[in-house]
CSV table of C-alpha atoms in Angstrom, one decimal:
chain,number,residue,atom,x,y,z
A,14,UNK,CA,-35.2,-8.8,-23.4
A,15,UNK,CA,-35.4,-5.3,-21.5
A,16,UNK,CA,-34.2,-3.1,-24.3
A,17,UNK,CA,-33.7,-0.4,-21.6
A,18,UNK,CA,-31.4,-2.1,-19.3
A,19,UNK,CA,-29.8,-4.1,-22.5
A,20,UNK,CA,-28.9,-0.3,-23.7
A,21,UNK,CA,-27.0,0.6,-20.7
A,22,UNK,CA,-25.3,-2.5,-20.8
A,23,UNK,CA,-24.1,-1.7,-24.2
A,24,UNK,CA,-23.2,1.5,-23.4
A,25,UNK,CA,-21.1,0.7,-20.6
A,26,UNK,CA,-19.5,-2.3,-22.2
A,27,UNK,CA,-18.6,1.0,-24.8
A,28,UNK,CA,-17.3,3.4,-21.9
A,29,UNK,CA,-15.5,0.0,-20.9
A,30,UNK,CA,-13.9,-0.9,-24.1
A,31,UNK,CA,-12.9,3.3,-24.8
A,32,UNK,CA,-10.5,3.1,-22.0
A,33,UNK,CA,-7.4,3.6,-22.6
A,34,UNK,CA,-5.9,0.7,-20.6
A,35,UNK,CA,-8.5,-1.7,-23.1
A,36,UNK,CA,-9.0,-0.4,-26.4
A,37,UNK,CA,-8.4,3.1,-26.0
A,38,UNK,CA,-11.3,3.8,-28.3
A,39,UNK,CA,-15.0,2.9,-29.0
A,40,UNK,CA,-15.4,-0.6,-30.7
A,41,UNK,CA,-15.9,-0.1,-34.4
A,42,UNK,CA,-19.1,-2.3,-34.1
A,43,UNK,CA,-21.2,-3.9,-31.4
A,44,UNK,CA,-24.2,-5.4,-30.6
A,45,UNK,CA,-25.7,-7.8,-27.7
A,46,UNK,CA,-25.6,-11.4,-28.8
A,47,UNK,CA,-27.2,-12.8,-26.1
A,48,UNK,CA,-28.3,-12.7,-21.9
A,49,UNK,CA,-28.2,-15.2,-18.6
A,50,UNK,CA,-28.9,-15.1,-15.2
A,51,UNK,CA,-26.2,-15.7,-12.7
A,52,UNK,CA,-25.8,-15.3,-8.5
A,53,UNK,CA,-29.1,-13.8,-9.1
A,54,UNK,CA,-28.1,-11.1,-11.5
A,55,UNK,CA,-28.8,-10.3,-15.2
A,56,UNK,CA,-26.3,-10.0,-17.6
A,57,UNK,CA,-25.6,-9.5,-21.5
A,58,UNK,CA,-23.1,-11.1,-23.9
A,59,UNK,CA,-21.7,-8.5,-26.4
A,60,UNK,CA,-19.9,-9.4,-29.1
A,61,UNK,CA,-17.4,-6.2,-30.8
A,62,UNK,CA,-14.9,-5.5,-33.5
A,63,UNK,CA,-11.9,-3.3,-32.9
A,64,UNK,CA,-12.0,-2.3,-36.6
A,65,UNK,CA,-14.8,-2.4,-38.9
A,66,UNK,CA,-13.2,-5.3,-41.0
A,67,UNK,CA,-12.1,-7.0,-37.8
A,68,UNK,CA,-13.1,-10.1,-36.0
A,69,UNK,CA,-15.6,-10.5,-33.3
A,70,UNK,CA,-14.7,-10.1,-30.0
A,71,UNK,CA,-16.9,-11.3,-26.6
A,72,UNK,CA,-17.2,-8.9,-23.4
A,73,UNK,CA,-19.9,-9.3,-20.8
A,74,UNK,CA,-21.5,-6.5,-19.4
A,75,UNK,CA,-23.8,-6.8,-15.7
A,76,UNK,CA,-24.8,-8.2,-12.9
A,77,UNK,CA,-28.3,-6.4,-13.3
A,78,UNK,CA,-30.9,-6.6,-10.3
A,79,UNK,CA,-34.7,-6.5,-11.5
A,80,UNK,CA,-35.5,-4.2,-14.2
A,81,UNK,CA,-32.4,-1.8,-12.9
A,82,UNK,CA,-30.4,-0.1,-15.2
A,83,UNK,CA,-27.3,0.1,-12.7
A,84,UNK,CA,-24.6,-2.4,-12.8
A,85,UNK,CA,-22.7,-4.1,-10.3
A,86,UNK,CA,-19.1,-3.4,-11.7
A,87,UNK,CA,-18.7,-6.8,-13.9
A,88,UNK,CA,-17.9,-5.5,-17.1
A,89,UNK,CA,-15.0,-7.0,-19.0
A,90,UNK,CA,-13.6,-8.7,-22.0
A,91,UNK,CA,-10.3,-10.4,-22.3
A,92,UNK,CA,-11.0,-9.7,-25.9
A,93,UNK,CA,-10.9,-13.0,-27.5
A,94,UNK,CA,-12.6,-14.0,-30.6
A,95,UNK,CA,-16.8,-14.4,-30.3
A,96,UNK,CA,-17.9,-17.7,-31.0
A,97,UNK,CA,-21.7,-18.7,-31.0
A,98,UNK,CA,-21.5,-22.4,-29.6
A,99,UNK,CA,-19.0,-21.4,-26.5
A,100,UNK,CA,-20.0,-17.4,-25.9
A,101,UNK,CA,-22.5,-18.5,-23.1
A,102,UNK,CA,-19.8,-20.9,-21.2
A,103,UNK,CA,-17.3,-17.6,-22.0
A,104,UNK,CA,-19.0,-15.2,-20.8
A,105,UNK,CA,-20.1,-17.1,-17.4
A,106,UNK,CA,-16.1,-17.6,-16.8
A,107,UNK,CA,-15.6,-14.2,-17.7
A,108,UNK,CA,-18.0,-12.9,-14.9
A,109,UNK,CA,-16.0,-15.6,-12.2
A,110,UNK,CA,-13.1,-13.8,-13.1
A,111,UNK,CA,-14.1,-10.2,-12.1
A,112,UNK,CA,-16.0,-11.5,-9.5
A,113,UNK,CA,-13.1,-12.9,-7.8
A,114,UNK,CA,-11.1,-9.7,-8.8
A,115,UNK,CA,-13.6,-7.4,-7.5
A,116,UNK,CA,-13.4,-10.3,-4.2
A,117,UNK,CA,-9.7,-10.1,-3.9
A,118,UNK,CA,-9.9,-5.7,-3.6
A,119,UNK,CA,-13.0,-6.4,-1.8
A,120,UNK,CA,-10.4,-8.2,1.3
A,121,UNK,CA,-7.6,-6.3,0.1
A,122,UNK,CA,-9.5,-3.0,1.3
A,123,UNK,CA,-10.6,-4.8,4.7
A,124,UNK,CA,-6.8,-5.6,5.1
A,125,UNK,CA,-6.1,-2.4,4.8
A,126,UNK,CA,-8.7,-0.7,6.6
A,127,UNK,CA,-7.2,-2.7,9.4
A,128,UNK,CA,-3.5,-1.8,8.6
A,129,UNK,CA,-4.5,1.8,9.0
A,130,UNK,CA,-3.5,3.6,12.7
A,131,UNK,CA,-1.3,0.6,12.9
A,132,UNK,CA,1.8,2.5,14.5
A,133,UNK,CA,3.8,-0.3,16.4
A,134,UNK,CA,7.0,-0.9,16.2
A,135,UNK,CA,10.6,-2.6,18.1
A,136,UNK,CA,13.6,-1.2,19.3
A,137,UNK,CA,16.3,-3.7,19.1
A,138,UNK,CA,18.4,-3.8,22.5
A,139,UNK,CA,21.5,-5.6,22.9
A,140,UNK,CA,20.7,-6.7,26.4
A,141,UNK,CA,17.7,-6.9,28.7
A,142,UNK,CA,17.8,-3.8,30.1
A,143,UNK,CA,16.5,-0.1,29.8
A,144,UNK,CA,16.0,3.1,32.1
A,145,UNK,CA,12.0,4.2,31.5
A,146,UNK,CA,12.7,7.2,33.7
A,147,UNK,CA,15.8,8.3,31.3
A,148,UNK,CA,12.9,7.7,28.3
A,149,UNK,CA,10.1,10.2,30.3
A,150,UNK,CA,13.2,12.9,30.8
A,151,UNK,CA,14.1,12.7,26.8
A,152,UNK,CA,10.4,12.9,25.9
A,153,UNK,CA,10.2,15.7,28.1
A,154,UNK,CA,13.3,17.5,27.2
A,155,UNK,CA,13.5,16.8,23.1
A,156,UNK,CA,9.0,16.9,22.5
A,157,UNK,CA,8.1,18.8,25.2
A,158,UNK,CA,5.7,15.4,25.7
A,159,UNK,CA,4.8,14.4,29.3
A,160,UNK,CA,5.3,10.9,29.9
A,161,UNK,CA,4.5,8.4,32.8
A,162,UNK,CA,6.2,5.4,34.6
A,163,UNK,CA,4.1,2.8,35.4
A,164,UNK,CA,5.1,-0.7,37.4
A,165,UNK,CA,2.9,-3.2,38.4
A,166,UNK,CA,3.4,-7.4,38.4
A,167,UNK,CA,3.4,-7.8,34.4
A,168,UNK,CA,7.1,-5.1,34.2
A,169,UNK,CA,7.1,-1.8,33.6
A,170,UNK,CA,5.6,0.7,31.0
A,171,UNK,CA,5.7,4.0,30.0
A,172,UNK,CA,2.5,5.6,29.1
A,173,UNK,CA,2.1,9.0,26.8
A,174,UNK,CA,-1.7,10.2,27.1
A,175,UNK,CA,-3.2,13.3,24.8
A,176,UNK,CA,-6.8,14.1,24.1
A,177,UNK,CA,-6.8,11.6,21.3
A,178,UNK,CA,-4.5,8.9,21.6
A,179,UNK,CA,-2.1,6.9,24.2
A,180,UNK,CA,1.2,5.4,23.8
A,181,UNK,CA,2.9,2.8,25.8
A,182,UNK,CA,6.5,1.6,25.7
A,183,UNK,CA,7.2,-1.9,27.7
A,184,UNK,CA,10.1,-4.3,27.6
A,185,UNK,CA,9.9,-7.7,26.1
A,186,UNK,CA,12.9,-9.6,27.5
A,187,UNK,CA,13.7,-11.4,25.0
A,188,UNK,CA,14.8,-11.7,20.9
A,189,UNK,CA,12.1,-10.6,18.2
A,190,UNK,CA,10.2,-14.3,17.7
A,191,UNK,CA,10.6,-15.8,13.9
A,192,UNK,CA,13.4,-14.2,13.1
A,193,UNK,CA,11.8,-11.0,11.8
A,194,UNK,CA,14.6,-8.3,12.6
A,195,UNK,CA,17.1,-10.8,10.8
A,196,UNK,CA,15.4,-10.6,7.8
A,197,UNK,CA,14.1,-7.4,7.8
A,198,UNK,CA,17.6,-6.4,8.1
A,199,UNK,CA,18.3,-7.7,4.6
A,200,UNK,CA,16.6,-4.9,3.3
A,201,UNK,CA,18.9,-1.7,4.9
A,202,UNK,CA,21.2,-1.7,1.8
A,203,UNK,CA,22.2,1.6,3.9
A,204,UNK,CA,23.9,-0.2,6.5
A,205,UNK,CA,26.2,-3.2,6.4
A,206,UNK,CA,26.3,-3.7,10.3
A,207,UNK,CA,22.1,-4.3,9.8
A,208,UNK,CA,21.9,-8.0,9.8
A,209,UNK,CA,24.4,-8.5,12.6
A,210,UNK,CA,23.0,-6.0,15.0
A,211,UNK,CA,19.1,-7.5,14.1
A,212,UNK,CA,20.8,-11.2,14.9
A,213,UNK,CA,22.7,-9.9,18.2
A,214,UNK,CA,20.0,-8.4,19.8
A,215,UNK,CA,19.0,-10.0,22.8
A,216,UNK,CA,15.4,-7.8,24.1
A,217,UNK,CA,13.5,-5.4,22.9
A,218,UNK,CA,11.6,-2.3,23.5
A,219,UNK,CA,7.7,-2.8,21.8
A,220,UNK,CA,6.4,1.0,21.0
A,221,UNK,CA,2.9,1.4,20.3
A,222,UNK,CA,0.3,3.9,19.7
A,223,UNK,CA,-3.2,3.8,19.7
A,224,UNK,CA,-6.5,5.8,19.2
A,225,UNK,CA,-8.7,5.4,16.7
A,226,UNK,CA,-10.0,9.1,16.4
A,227,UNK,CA,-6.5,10.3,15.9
A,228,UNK,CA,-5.0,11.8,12.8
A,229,UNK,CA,-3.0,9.6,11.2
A,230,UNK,CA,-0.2,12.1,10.5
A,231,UNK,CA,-0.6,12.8,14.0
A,232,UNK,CA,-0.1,9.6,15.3
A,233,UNK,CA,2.3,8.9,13.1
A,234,UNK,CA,4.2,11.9,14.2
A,235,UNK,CA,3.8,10.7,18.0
A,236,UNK,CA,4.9,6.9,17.2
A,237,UNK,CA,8.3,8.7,15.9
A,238,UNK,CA,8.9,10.7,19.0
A,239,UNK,CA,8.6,7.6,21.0
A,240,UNK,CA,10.9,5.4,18.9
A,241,UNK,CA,13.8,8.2,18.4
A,242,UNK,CA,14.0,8.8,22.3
A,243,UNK,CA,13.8,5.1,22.8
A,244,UNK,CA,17.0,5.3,20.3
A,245,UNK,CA,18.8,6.9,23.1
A,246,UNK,CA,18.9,4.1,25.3
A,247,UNK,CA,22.1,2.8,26.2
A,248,UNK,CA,21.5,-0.9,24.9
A,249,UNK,CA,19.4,0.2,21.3
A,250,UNK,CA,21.3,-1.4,18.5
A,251,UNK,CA,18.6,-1.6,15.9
A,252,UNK,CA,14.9,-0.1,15.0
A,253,UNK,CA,12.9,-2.8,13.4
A,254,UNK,CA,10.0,-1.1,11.8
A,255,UNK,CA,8.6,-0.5,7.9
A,256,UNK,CA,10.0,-3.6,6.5
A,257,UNK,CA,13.5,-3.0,7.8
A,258,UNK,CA,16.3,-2.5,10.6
A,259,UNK,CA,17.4,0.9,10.6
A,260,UNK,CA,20.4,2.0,12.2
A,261,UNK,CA,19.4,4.1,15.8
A,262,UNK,CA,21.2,7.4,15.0
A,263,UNK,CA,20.1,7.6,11.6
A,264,UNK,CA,16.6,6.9,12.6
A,265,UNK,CA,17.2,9.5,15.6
A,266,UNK,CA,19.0,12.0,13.5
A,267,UNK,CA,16.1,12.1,10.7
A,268,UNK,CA,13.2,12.8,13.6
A,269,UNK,CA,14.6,16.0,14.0
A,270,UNK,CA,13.2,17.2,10.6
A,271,UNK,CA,10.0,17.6,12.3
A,272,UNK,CA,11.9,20.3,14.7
A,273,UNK,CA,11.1,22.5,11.2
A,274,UNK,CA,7.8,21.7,10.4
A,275,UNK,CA,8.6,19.0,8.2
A,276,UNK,CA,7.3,15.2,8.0
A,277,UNK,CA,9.6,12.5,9.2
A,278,UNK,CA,9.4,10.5,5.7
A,279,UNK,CA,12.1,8.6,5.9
A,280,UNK,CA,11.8,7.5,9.4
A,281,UNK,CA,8.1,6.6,8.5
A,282,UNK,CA,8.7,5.0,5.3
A,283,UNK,CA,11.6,2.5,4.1
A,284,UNK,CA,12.3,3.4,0.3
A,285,UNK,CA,14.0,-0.6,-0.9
A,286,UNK,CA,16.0,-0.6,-3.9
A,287,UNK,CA,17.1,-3.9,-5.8
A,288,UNK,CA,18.5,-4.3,-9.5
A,289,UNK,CA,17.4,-7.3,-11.7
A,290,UNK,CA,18.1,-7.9,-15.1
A,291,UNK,CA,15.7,-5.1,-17.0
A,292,UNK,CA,17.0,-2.0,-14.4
A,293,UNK,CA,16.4,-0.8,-10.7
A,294,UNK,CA,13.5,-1.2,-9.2
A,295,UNK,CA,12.3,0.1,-5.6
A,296,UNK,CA,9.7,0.1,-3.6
A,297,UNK,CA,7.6,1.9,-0.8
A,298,UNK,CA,6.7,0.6,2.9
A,299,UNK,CA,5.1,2.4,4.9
A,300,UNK,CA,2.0,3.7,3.0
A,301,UNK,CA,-0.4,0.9,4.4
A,302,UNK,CA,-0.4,3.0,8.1
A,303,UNK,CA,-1.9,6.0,6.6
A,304,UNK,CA,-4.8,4.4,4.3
A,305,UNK,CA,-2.3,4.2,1.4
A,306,UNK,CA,-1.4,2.1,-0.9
A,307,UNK,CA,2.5,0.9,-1.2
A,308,UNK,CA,4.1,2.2,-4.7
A,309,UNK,CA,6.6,0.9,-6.9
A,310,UNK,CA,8.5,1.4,-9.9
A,311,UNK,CA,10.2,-1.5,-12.0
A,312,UNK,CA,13.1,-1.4,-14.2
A,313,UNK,CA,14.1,1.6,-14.3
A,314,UNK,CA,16.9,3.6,-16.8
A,315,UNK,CA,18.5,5.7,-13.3
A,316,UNK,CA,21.0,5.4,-10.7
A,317,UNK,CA,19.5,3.7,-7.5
A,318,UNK,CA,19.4,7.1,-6.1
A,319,UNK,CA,17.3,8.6,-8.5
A,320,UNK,CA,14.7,6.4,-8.0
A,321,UNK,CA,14.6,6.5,-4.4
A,322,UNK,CA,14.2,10.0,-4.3
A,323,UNK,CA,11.5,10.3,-7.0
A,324,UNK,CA,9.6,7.4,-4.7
A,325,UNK,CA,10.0,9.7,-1.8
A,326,UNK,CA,8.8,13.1,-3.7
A,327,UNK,CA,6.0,11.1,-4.8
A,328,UNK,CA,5.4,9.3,-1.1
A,329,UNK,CA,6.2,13.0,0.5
A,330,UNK,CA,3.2,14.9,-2.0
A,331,UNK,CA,0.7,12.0,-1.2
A,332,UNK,CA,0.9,12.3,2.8
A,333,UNK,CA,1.6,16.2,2.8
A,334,UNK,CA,-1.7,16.5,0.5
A,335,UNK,CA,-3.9,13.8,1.5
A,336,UNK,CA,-4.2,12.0,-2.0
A,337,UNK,CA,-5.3,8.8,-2.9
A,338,UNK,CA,-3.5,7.9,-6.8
A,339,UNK,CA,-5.7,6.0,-8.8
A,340,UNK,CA,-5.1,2.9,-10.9
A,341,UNK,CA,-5.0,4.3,-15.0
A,342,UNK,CA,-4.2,8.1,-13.7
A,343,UNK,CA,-1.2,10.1,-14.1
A,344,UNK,CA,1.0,11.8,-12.3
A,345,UNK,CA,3.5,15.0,-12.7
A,346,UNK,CA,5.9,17.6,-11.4
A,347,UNK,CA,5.5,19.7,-14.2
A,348,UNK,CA,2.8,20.3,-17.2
A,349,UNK,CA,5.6,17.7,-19.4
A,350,UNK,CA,6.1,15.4,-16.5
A,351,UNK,CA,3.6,12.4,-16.8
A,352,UNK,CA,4.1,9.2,-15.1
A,353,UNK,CA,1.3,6.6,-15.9
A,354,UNK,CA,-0.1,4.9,-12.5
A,355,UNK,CA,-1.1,1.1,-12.6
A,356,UNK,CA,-2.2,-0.8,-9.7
A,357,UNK,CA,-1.7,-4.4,-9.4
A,358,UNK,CA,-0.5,-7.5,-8.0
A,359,UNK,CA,3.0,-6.6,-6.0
A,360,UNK,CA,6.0,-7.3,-7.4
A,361,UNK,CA,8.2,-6.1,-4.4
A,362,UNK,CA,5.3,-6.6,-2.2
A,363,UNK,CA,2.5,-9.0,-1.2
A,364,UNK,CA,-1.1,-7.5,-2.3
A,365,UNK,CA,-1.7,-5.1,-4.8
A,366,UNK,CA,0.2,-2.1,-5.3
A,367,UNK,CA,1.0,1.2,-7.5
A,368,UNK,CA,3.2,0.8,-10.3
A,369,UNK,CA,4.8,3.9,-11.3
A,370,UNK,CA,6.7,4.1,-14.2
A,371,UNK,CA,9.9,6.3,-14.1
């Protein structure tokens, strides 16, 4: 046995064990009961005791390369009891486990590497028709942003082109396929005309923005402009974008906060809200455009209010400040205000998100 590397493993099966989402504290006893190779790695069983007169407990602790003294992140115990004739076939099903955890982030963080920039998004018309030029002149007029009418054999578009990144609006003749805006509109518990506008529509305008040296906020900033003037369209009945179906003027009407210097949250992000039998629970989406992951909180003591705006306080601080939340942090508005962060498997959501407890 390398009584080095065997060390470190014990010492980071400790630093493991002390967190305070495992035991909170270092194990009252522990020592290596045994070691086996696996996908080429090295690693060690331990077996610990919460308390001195408790019972043994297995955790594994590797994979090791060579002689290293580095880990590759599989360290974890599901802290059943240590038994000598099963701890090897334990400790091998252990190591799957993470493995496939540290997998699933693994494509998680690919998916969302790709779901970053993505600004695109539909404007719900209730016929086939539109006026780009009318959409250049409100650009023009509302952002001060010069916009061009192109036609050619596939329609027409209107392109936006800065230093960094280009925008095109085109018409797609036709419903959005799969039903998306229908159920999308399920979620506006803000408007009760939602669902019937998303199932009347009959075209739609497709608004997208591209350029992957942009800033995001940037970007983000642009893909509103283009969506709010496309509001003003005489046919718009819906906007279909974040995970719902908002109405046009409100979508319109909330731009405008970026007249002051202000981000448009709530036209980039849809706050859902839905009660079940332990309180209100609500959700972000949105997040995923800017490198960030969705939050949530779960049966919550408030009003449905209250827990809309704390999600958009904490949604607002993380895209004004650039901050990534971590899974086992906490987060505050004051010295006394501590709210304990979790990330996990999505409740409200597919993939893993931020729990955030109220």
């Amino acid at each position: 046995m390398n009584e080095i590397q065997m060390r470190a493993a014990c010492e980071a099966m400790t630093a493991w064990l002390s967190h305070p989402q495992e035991l909170g504290r270092a194990p009252a006893k522990i020592e290596c009961a045994g070691e086996f190779d696996l996908y080429d790695m090295h690693y060690y069983i331990f077996r610990y005791k919460k308390t001195s007169m408790g019972k043994w407990l297995i955790g594994v602790c590797g994979g090791y390369e060579g002689d290293g003294t580095e880990h590759c992140g599989h360290v974890f115990s599901e802290m059943e009891p240590y038994e000598e004739d099963t701890a090897l076939e334990k400790a091998v099903a252990l190591v799957e486990t993470v493995r496939r955890f540290w997998m699933e982030r693994a494509s998680e963080a690919e998916e969302q590497k790709e779901n970053t920039g993505a600004f695109a998004g539909f404007v719900l018309l209730s016929e086939p028709e539109w006026n780009p030029q009318d959409l250049v002149t409100d650009l023009r007029m509302t952002w001060g942003i010069d916009g061009e009418v192109n036609e050619d054999s596939e329609g027409t578009v209107v392109f936006v082109q800065t230093d960094d990144m280009m925008a095109a609006v085109s018409l797609m003749p036709g419903p959005i396929p799969d039903g998306e805006a229908e159920q999308n509109a399920e979620t506006n518990y803000m408007w009760p005309e939602a669902v019937e506008a998303a199932k009347a529509h009959k075209a739609h305008l497709l608004v997208a923005v591209l350029g992957t040296d942009a800033d995001l906020l940037e970007k983000g900033k642009l893909f509103v402009k283009l969506m709010a003037c496309c509001c003003n369209q005489k046919r718009a009945s819906g906007v279909n974008t974040s995970g719902t179906v908002f109405q046009p003027e409100f979508y319109r009407d909330f731009s405008m906060m970026m007249k002051e210097d202000t981000l448009p949250l709530f036209n980039w992000i849809w706050f859902g809200l839905y009660r079940r039998e332990g309180g209100i629970c609500g959700y972000t989406y949105g997040m995923t455009a800017f490198g960030m992951d969705e939050m949530e909180v779960l049966d919550a003591d408030a009003q449905p209010e209250e827990v809309r705006d704390f999600l958009a306080s904490l949604a607002g601080y993380v895209l004004e400040e650039g901050v990534t939340l971590q899974d086992g942090e906490t987060i505050g508005f004051s010295a006394e205000d501590k709210h304990a962060i979790t990330r996990s498997e999505g409740i409200s959501l597919p993939g893993s998100t931020l729990k955030i407890t109220f």
